[in-house]
XYZ file of C-alpha atoms in Angstrom:
658
model
C 133.764 115.561 -91.514
C 134.999 112.585 -93.486
C 137.328 114.793 -95.476
C 138.751 116.192 -92.238
C 139.328 112.681 -90.927
C 141.009 111.664 -94.165
C 143.211 114.751 -94.100
C 144.044 114.121 -90.467
C 144.812 110.471 -91.117
C 146.974 111.458 -94.045
C 148.801 114.051 -91.992
C 149.229 111.509 -89.176
C 150.543 108.918 -91.626
C 153.003 111.257 -93.251
C 154.080 112.655 -89.918
C 154.451 109.162 -88.505
C 156.656 108.191 -91.432
C 158.853 111.214 -90.912
C 159.168 110.525 -87.193
C 159.948 106.869 -87.858
C 162.714 107.862 -90.257
C 164.124 110.288 -87.703
C 163.988 107.638 -84.992
C 165.755 105.121 -87.232
C 168.477 107.638 -88.020
C 168.914 108.477 -84.325
C 168.985 104.833 -83.293
C 171.472 104.065 -86.063
C 173.707 106.915 -84.955
C 173.508 105.838 -81.332
C 174.267 102.235 -82.234
C 177.184 103.314 -84.421
C 178.509 105.524 -81.599
C 178.003 102.998 -78.854
C 179.127 99.853 -80.670
C 182.879 100.646 -80.898
C 182.989 101.636 -77.252
C 181.140 98.549 -76.020
C 183.121 96.253 -78.316
C 186.466 97.773 -77.351
C 185.540 97.603 -73.649
C 184.531 93.929 -73.893
C 187.662 93.120 -75.864
C 189.878 94.801 -73.255
C 188.117 92.971 -70.385
C 188.459 89.600 -72.102
C 192.174 90.264 -72.706
C 192.772 90.651 -68.946
C 190.664 87.588 -68.115
C 187.497 89.322 -66.866
C 184.092 87.886 -67.690
C 182.000 90.463 -69.536
C 178.266 90.790 -69.729
C 177.152 91.207 -73.371
C 173.576 91.865 -72.397
C 174.087 95.514 -71.354
C 174.080 97.117 -74.873
C 171.255 94.875 -75.824
C 169.262 95.969 -72.813
C 170.008 99.626 -73.606
C 168.935 99.169 -77.246
C 165.817 97.326 -76.157
C 164.832 100.119 -73.797
C 165.370 102.722 -76.531
C 163.345 100.659 -78.949
C 160.556 100.322 -76.403
C 160.538 104.087 -75.897
C 160.365 104.712 -79.639
C 157.624 102.132 -80.130
C 155.592 103.625 -77.282
C 156.076 107.090 -78.754
C 154.929 105.859 -82.170
C 151.901 104.192 -80.589
C 150.826 107.325 -78.757
C 151.489 109.668 -81.687
C 148.180 108.919 -83.580
C 146.189 109.345 -80.397
C 147.838 112.679 -79.777
C 146.998 113.847 -83.299
C 143.402 112.665 -82.957
C 143.144 114.392 -79.554
C 144.414 117.651 -81.108
C 141.887 117.242 -83.850
C 139.102 116.841 -81.276
C 140.323 119.924 -79.444
C 140.167 121.995 -82.653
C 136.806 120.547 -83.704
C 134.892 120.735 -80.405
C 135.098 124.416 -79.559
C 132.846 124.066 -76.570
C 135.119 121.625 -74.746
C 138.359 123.095 -76.059
C 139.462 124.636 -72.712
C 138.741 121.405 -70.819
C 140.422 119.211 -73.413
C 143.374 121.600 -73.586
C 143.843 121.445 -69.836
C 143.625 117.632 -69.989
C 146.247 117.570 -72.717
C 148.535 119.921 -70.777
C 148.179 117.786 -67.645
C 149.063 114.611 -69.554
C 151.984 116.289 -71.329
C 153.278 117.655 -68.006
C 153.057 114.170 -66.484
C 154.805 112.649 -69.517
C 157.509 115.314 -69.344
C 157.949 114.611 -65.617
C 158.258 110.878 -66.249
C 160.752 111.537 -69.073
C 162.826 113.687 -66.739
C 162.785 110.885 -64.197
C 163.908 108.375 -66.817
C 166.706 110.672 -67.946
C 167.810 111.119 -64.304
C 167.938 107.351 -63.811
C 170.004 106.698 -66.931
C 173.355 107.703 -65.265
C 172.524 105.395 -62.355
C 172.052 102.541 -64.774
C 175.408 103.265 -66.366
C 177.026 103.454 -62.926
C 175.390 100.134 -62.015
C 176.916 98.472 -65.047
C 180.344 99.916 -64.122
C 180.039 98.603 -60.557
C 178.974 95.219 -61.893
C 182.049 95.092 -64.104
C 184.290 96.030 -61.124
C 182.713 93.303 -58.996
C 183.277 90.765 -61.766
C 186.931 91.772 -61.898
C 187.297 91.351 -58.120
C 185.549 87.969 -58.206
C 187.816 86.742 -60.975
C 190.880 87.981 -59.093
C 189.733 86.148 -55.965
C 189.077 82.996 -57.988
C 192.584 83.204 -59.471
C 194.064 83.544 -55.972
C 191.972 80.628 -54.726
C 193.022 78.534 -57.724
C 196.718 79.204 -56.983
C 196.202 78.391 -53.315
C 194.317 75.193 -54.178
C 197.098 74.056 -56.484
C 199.673 74.756 -53.766
C 197.627 72.787 -51.211
C 197.275 69.900 -53.649
C 201.052 69.782 -54.078
C 201.507 69.830 -50.307
C 198.950 67.055 -49.999
C 200.834 64.906 -52.523
C 204.106 65.459 -50.639
C 202.459 64.443 -47.385
C 200.962 61.320 -48.982
C 204.401 60.337 -50.250
C 205.836 60.869 -46.773
C 203.076 58.701 -45.284
C 203.806 55.915 -47.769
C 207.489 56.074 -46.913
C 206.737 55.863 -43.190
C 204.402 52.924 -43.778
C 207.126 51.080 -45.656
C 209.566 51.715 -42.818
C 206.973 50.461 -40.353
C 206.422 47.236 -42.315
C 210.168 46.595 -42.554
C 210.604 47.182 -38.832
C 207.703 44.867 -38.024
C 209.220 42.084 -40.136
C 212.583 42.596 -38.439
C 210.912 42.445 -34.991
C 209.130 39.220 -35.962
C 212.436 37.671 -37.095
C 214.171 38.715 -33.869
C 211.348 37.273 -31.754
C 211.659 33.945 -33.577
C 215.415 33.911 -33.035
C 214.968 34.741 -29.357
C 212.470 31.892 -28.901
C 214.888 29.420 -30.484
C 217.744 30.606 -28.258
C 215.501 30.363 -25.191
C 214.534 26.751 -26.023
C 218.156 25.890 -26.564
C 219.145 27.345 -23.203
C 216.320 25.462 -21.467
C 217.458 22.224 -23.022
C 221.065 22.802 -21.981
C 219.937 23.627 -18.420
C 217.894 20.402 -18.136
C 220.781 18.381 -19.582
C 223.171 19.995 -17.093
C 220.863 19.086 -14.199
C 220.567 15.492 -15.388
C 224.356 15.292 -15.763
C 224.902 16.629 -12.237
C 222.418 14.116 -10.850
C 224.233 11.273 -12.660
C 227.589 12.461 -11.345
C 226.221 12.627 -7.799
C 224.783 9.131 -8.151
C 228.096 7.798 -9.415
C 229.905 9.483 -6.543
C 227.504 7.964 -4.021
C 227.894 4.528 -5.603
C 231.672 4.832 -5.465
C 231.489 5.759 -1.771
C 229.175 2.838 -1.135
C 231.572 0.505 -2.929
C 234.490 1.787 -0.900
C 232.563 1.204 2.306
C 231.673 -2.329 1.182
C 235.264 -3.144 0.282
C 236.667 -2.019 3.685
C 234.235 -3.058 6.430
C 236.802 -2.971 9.150
C 237.282 0.771 8.988
C 234.008 1.580 10.694
C 233.530 -1.633 12.605
C 229.904 -1.951 11.616
C 227.796 -3.635 9.016
C 228.130 -1.957 5.604
C 224.485 -2.636 4.705
C 223.351 -1.045 7.908
C 225.537 1.948 7.273
C 224.258 2.167 3.715
C 220.697 2.094 4.953
C 221.463 4.688 7.616
C 223.171 6.866 5.039
C 220.181 6.620 2.736
C 217.777 7.523 5.545
C 220.053 10.406 6.562
C 220.041 11.657 3.012
C 216.256 11.488 2.886
C 216.049 13.358 6.187
C 218.516 15.899 4.852
C 216.478 16.365 1.681
C 213.275 16.716 3.704
C 214.904 19.124 6.144
C 216.356 21.113 3.279
C 212.917 21.322 1.721
C 211.351 22.454 4.999
C 214.139 24.945 5.463
C 213.553 26.349 1.986
C 209.803 26.505 2.674
C 210.420 28.301 5.961
C 212.773 30.738 4.298
C 210.237 31.368 1.538
C 207.297 31.780 3.916
C 208.956 33.493 6.847
C 211.935 35.227 5.295
C 210.479 38.690 6.113
C 209.050 37.741 9.532
C 210.461 39.409 12.651
C 210.278 38.154 16.247
C 207.085 38.911 18.155
C 208.917 40.876 20.818
C 210.525 43.116 18.228
C 207.165 43.447 16.479
C 205.406 44.513 19.700
C 208.170 46.989 20.499
C 207.996 48.432 17.030
C 204.198 48.524 17.206
C 204.306 50.402 20.512
C 206.867 52.833 19.118
C 204.739 53.299 16.005
C 201.645 53.959 18.135
C 203.474 56.579 20.201
C 204.783 58.216 17.063
C 201.301 58.133 15.528
C 199.835 59.838 18.600
C 202.576 62.438 18.479
C 201.898 62.913 14.763
C 198.144 63.347 15.376
C 198.856 65.818 18.148
C 201.281 67.712 15.940
C 198.731 67.665 13.114
C 196.066 69.120 15.399
C 198.495 71.745 16.640
C 199.498 72.504 13.069
C 195.868 72.796 11.978
C 195.156 75.150 14.869
C 198.222 77.207 14.102
C 197.296 77.246 10.415
C 193.769 78.465 11.177
C 195.125 81.087 13.545
C 197.589 82.094 10.874
C 194.804 82.448 8.321
C 192.727 84.468 10.794
C 195.739 86.646 11.552
C 196.361 87.088 7.827
C 192.756 88.140 7.290
C 192.956 90.418 10.297
C 196.216 91.805 8.984
C 194.689 92.440 5.550
C 191.609 94.069 7.067
C 193.870 96.124 9.335
C 195.894 97.207 6.330
C 192.714 98.191 4.502
C 191.464 100.080 7.542
C 194.856 101.734 7.925
C 194.835 102.823 4.284
C 191.244 103.979 4.602
C 191.975 105.904 7.788
C 195.096 107.348 6.216
C 193.136 108.554 3.190
C 190.389 109.880 5.454
C 193.009 111.628 7.577
C 194.536 113.206 4.509
C 191.090 114.257 3.300
C 190.238 115.659 6.720
C 193.565 117.443 6.926
C 192.916 118.883 3.480
C 189.312 119.947 4.000
C 188.907 120.446 7.738
C 189.322 123.711 9.508
C 191.753 124.072 12.428
C 190.495 123.015 15.854
C 189.029 126.083 17.562
C 190.751 127.612 20.555
C 187.959 127.405 23.109
C 189.954 129.431 25.654
C 189.003 132.527 23.663
C 185.453 132.118 24.960
C 186.544 132.748 28.589
C 186.552 136.513 28.114
C 183.312 136.579 26.110
C 180.972 134.361 28.149
C 179.256 136.050 31.072
C 180.781 134.825 34.335
C 184.342 134.690 33.038
C 186.757 131.784 33.116
C 185.182 129.892 36.022
C 181.735 129.782 34.446
C 183.150 128.784 31.043
C 185.161 125.938 32.589
C 182.034 124.799 34.387
C 179.992 124.874 31.150
C 182.703 123.214 28.992
C 183.587 120.414 31.407
C 183.322 116.991 29.757
C 181.907 118.306 26.452
C 183.172 117.787 22.926
C 183.405 120.420 20.197
C 179.856 119.833 18.950
C 178.439 120.202 22.442
C 180.563 123.323 23.037
C 179.097 124.852 19.866
C 175.618 124.193 21.312
C 176.674 125.844 24.570
C 177.892 128.912 22.670
C 174.671 129.053 20.636
C 172.600 128.841 23.811
C 174.632 131.607 25.435
C 174.314 133.802 22.334
C 170.606 133.007 21.999
C 170.005 133.719 25.676
C 171.623 137.129 25.272
C 169.480 137.881 22.240
C 166.349 136.784 24.104
C 167.165 139.183 26.947
C 167.649 142.070 24.524
C 164.445 141.344 22.569
C 161.354 143.072 24.036
C 158.753 141.741 21.630
C 158.196 138.669 19.435
C 156.483 138.987 16.035
C 153.224 137.035 15.891
C 153.131 134.086 13.496
C 149.513 134.543 12.390
C 146.641 132.052 12.235
C 147.902 129.618 9.580
C 147.081 125.917 9.755
C 150.740 124.987 10.043
C 151.154 127.254 13.103
C 150.791 125.459 16.497
C 147.533 126.422 18.264
C 149.282 128.087 21.218
C 151.252 130.408 18.850
C 148.362 131.643 16.661
C 148.373 135.425 17.068
C 148.775 138.558 14.927
C 150.889 141.479 16.015
C 153.737 141.875 18.456
C 153.901 139.724 21.599
C 155.654 140.865 24.774
C 158.808 139.019 25.868
C 158.367 138.228 29.566
C 162.124 137.647 29.941
C 162.063 134.924 32.592
C 165.167 133.121 33.804
C 165.962 129.555 32.803
C 165.060 128.450 36.324
C 161.595 130.021 36.075
C 160.963 128.338 32.707
C 162.040 124.942 34.076
C 159.786 125.347 37.112
C 156.814 126.245 34.878
C 157.431 123.155 32.694
C 157.644 120.930 35.774
C 154.327 122.297 37.083
C 152.766 121.723 33.642
C 154.028 118.118 33.681
C 152.589 117.504 37.173
C 149.194 118.845 36.123
C 149.301 116.801 32.907
C 150.052 113.595 34.805
C 147.261 114.326 37.291
C 144.519 114.714 34.647
C 143.062 112.070 32.323
C 144.915 113.404 29.224
C 141.792 113.766 27.097
C 142.919 116.826 25.139
C 145.987 117.089 22.927
C 149.206 118.201 24.528
C 149.511 121.611 22.698
C 145.909 122.466 23.693
C 146.595 121.410 27.277
C 149.719 123.584 27.346
C 147.829 126.700 26.222
C 144.969 126.018 28.692
C 147.541 125.659 31.458
C 149.030 129.058 30.578
C 145.565 130.659 30.415
C 144.671 129.350 33.883
C 148.014 130.547 35.189
C 148.494 133.910 33.487
C 145.115 134.829 32.043
C 145.335 137.361 29.157
C 149.148 137.165 29.173
C 149.005 133.467 28.151
C 150.007 134.195 24.546
C 153.036 136.212 25.653
C 154.129 133.426 27.997
C 153.516 130.823 25.265
C 155.835 132.667 22.861
C 158.411 133.266 25.609
C 158.470 129.628 26.769
C 158.497 128.331 23.190
C 161.536 130.443 22.293
C 163.340 129.225 25.427
C 162.677 125.497 24.935
C 163.549 125.803 21.240
C 166.916 127.290 22.202
C 168.080 125.358 25.287
C 168.439 121.762 24.013
C 171.107 120.979 26.598
C 168.476 121.128 29.332
C 166.714 117.779 29.656
C 163.321 119.169 30.757
C 163.182 121.750 27.968
C 164.349 119.275 25.316
C 161.705 116.702 26.247
C 158.925 119.281 26.501
C 159.822 120.739 23.072
C 159.856 117.283 21.436
C 156.377 116.473 22.805
C 154.970 119.924 22.034
C 156.088 119.736 18.372
C 154.818 116.168 17.944
C 158.254 114.640 17.356
C 157.778 112.171 20.233
C 154.643 110.909 21.907
C 154.201 111.969 25.522
C 153.581 108.318 26.426
C 157.302 107.695 25.822
C 158.283 109.996 28.702
C 155.364 108.880 30.873
C 156.348 105.217 30.488
C 159.989 106.073 31.153
C 159.040 107.920 34.351
C 156.915 104.946 35.381
C 159.912 102.667 34.765
C 162.141 104.860 36.957
C 159.465 104.926 39.685
C 159.078 101.132 39.492
C 162.851 100.670 39.758
C 163.011 102.905 42.846
C 160.135 100.930 44.369
C 161.942 97.629 43.754
C 165.108 98.982 45.405
C 163.066 100.192 48.382
C 161.504 96.732 48.772
C 164.932 95.104 48.775
C 166.103 97.598 51.428
C 164.464 95.740 54.309
C 166.215 97.871 56.981
C 165.021 101.073 55.271
C 168.511 102.536 55.511
C 168.631 103.791 51.961
C 171.627 101.541 51.194
C 172.061 98.571 48.856
C 175.019 96.355 48.090
C 176.280 96.098 44.552
C 175.049 92.521 44.399
C 171.540 93.608 45.437
C 171.630 96.407 42.866
C 172.554 93.904 40.136
C 169.733 91.568 41.248
C 167.152 94.381 41.202
C 168.252 95.521 37.730
C 168.085 91.978 36.321
C 164.621 91.344 37.780
C 163.266 94.728 36.588
C 164.803 94.426 33.101
C 164.783 90.685 32.321
C 165.517 91.205 28.611
C 168.611 93.368 29.030
C 171.947 91.794 28.196
C 174.683 91.385 30.781
C 176.771 94.207 29.328
C 173.789 96.590 29.528
C 173.340 95.751 33.233
C 177.056 96.357 33.688
C 176.745 99.803 32.046
C 173.907 100.746 34.418
C 175.923 99.642 37.444
C 178.936 101.644 36.268
C 176.676 104.689 35.792
C 175.435 104.110 39.354
C 178.951 104.138 40.822
C 180.208 100.557 40.480
C 183.826 100.036 39.374
C 185.672 96.872 38.311
C 187.756 97.012 41.510
C 184.630 97.306 43.674
C 183.428 94.319 45.669
C 179.871 92.996 45.793
C 179.546 94.014 49.419
C 180.184 97.729 48.791
C 177.188 99.850 49.823
C 175.429 102.383 47.621
C 172.922 105.090 48.538
C 170.344 104.259 45.884
C 168.290 107.438 46.467
C 171.124 109.453 44.923
C 170.580 107.594 41.628
C 167.211 109.314 41.107
C 167.883 112.859 42.295
C 167.547 115.870 39.990
C 169.361 119.195 40.233
C 167.607 122.552 40.366
C 167.487 122.724 36.552
C 165.779 119.338 36.250
C 168.885 117.497 35.048
C 168.798 113.794 36.062
C 171.767 111.709 37.172
C 174.007 109.647 34.907
C 172.122 106.512 35.976
C 168.731 107.791 34.752
C 170.297 109.220 31.575
C 171.914 105.827 30.864
C 168.472 104.200 31.311
C 167.070 106.637 28.716
C 169.942 106.001 26.276
C 169.529 102.228 26.575
C 165.778 102.548 26.023
C 166.334 104.523 22.793
C 169.000 102.029 21.610
C 166.671 99.087 22.346
C 163.867 100.818 20.422
C 166.185 101.317 17.421
C 167.296 97.660 17.584
C 163.650 96.525 17.782
C 162.661 98.560 14.702
C 165.792 97.450 12.848
C 164.891 93.820 13.567
C 161.384 94.530 12.234
C 162.833 95.995 9.019
C 165.248 93.092 8.528
C 162.495 90.520 9.105
C 160.288 92.284 6.528
C 163.188 92.167 4.057
C 162.157 95.434 2.386
C 163.838 98.723 1.578
C 162.677 101.976 3.179
C 161.090 103.157 -0.085
C 159.090 99.918 -0.499
C 155.434 99.647 0.486
C 154.157 97.300 3.182
C 150.664 96.112 4.073
C 149.053 96.045 7.511
C 148.809 92.197 7.720
C 152.512 91.914 6.829
C 153.471 94.274 9.680
C 151.200 92.412 12.120
C 152.668 89.047 11.130
C 156.261 90.296 11.397
C 155.663 91.883 14.820
C 154.314 88.572 16.107
C 157.386 86.783 14.728
C 159.989 89.028 16.344
C 157.965 89.474 19.569
C 155.612 86.501 20.146
C 154.649 87.766 23.645
C 152.799 90.820 22.253
C 149.208 90.954 23.482
C 146.427 91.871 21.103
C 145.755 95.299 22.635
C 149.403 96.389 22.421
C 149.722 95.019 18.879
C 146.632 96.948 17.743
C 148.053 100.065 19.379
C 151.263 99.701 17.356
C 149.305 99.165 14.133
C 147.062 102.137 14.930
C 150.101 104.387 15.349
C 151.867 103.010 12.235
C 148.896 103.308 9.848
C 147.086 106.206 11.629
C 143.885 104.184 12.093
C 141.734 104.221 15.229
C 141.602 100.914 17.058
C 137.864 100.707 16.418
C 138.456 100.941 12.650
C 141.106 98.230 12.511
C 139.765 95.353 10.382
C 139.557 91.956 12.088
C 142.462 89.611 11.506
C 140.276 87.277 9.450
C 139.454 89.938 6.820
C 142.608 89.619 4.747
C 141.110 91.392 1.727
C 140.398 94.589 3.684
C 143.802 94.522 5.360
C 145.625 94.160 2.036
C 144.146 97.496 0.933
C 145.899 99.292 3.824
C 149.356 100.024 2.360
C 152.054 102.476 3.452
C 155.750 103.111 2.858
C 158.025 101.239 5.238
C 159.939 104.425 6.096
C 156.721 106.152 7.219
C 155.732 103.103 9.306
C 159.090 103.008 11.098
C 159.107 106.779 11.725
C 155.630 106.661 13.255
C 156.515 103.678 15.446
C 159.670 105.481 16.592
C 157.510 108.317 17.961
C 155.602 106.091 20.432
C 156.605 103.878 23.323
C 157.492 100.591 21.616
C 159.500 97.949 23.441
C 159.966 94.176 23.534
C 157.403 92.232 25.570
C 159.207 88.883 25.563
C 162.092 86.912 24.048
C 162.029 85.880 20.423
C 161.640 82.164 19.744
C 164.852 80.603 18.490
C 164.752 78.711 15.192
C 165.239 74.924 15.668
C 168.754 73.741 14.912
C 169.184 71.507 11.867
């Protein structure tokens, strides 16, 4: 064993020496090959002024040396490991696999190192390029700095020159000021000397006059001393008067007479009033002009919008139909068509045509297919198989609906309206009730122009609550009763003034223009007088097809408009969008704000309809936590309230003015 170890150590030593010699030769060759290139490259870079990094070859040599040293270090271990593999036969497969795994890993790492070597060379090249760019930028900056320094020196010289000019000018100004002061003093002295000289000359002249008066006393015939004294006093008075005159001129030189001042003041006041009036007129005219400009701009926008809409309509719309073609198609000829089309627009004429076509199809159809027993089928239409078409006339259908309404109003309305309708048909027709139900349903679904059929269909399909029509009928009955009470002579006649009074007392919350619309629907015209008589019974008559008069129809239209306004006010007060959710207490609070006169029973009825809760299950107003859990979309709330009879109970309280 010892001899094997010695042989192995000898072989390792000799092999290690050979490998070391080979490594030295390779390193020497690489250094000899790389040195001229690195040296020539650094020499070229220094010649063009680029800073070179001398550490790169050193780093490369160091890395190669480290690799060789690591290889030399691991070489004995490898030889010993091979020796162990050959010596221990039992573990030879395991040790061989371990050796292969390590050699594979070392080969993989060597491949990685060889792959990274080009990147290292590229990195050094990029570093050299960056150094060149930095040096070029520094050279440019150095040239720019030198140029700026020269410019700075020129500017400093210019500043010094300007400062010297400023100092010379200041000294010249000082000298001129001194000269001016001397000249001013000289002129003052000359002025004072001139005044003194004039005073002396005046005194000498006065003395000479006095002497002449003394020498010839007989000229004046009075005492010279007295005259001298009088002259002196006169001169003093003259001096004093002259002084007062100068003072008056100084103080009152710009003063005008009081009369002229008052006249000018009055004229100024009149002109000021005229100016204020003209200013007010101008301000009014200016505001009107601005309003007219805004109106003009809005009119222009509307004109452009209408023009574009007209062009779009002209481009996309179809030609207006020639309705005279229907005269030869509609049963009854021209006269009946003119009677049907009178006062109707194109949309209404289309409905008329559809009703005529549908009526013809109904007459030709002998049987209706049954709709089955589905949950979404109305109870009175649940049937399988074919159902006989009874083919009644429109008049017969209207009469049946009127009888059903009378019976419905006479009972207590405990059952739902569709169930009541089917029970009514069973009592009336017995086993043929289903056939009549299908027949009547097809008729009321088709003839929407007939008021009775349209209302009955809306209630039957649950689109509108029957209380809406019941309340409206009660309103019409109450209005007729009020008119009858006013007609004390029981003549069936009312004046226009009485009609207006009755309408205002019956509908206290209607606006004046709404009352005016009702009176016009009743027969009042702007050229009518208040004493004109009106047969008020004609306002409530119905024709044979159940169609009401224009007066009753206008009442219905106004009721629907008022309901829409009421719900719109509710939405605006809530301040929510239709897709937003709203709680029950919020709806209750808002209803009380927009309509403070609502009683508790009516309010609970509205909330019951909106949230589909029985009145007995409504939480008390104090239980806020329970109410907050009741949430629904605003759109659903408004749609449900629109189905029932909802109207204003009193005026809304006005907000106090600031």
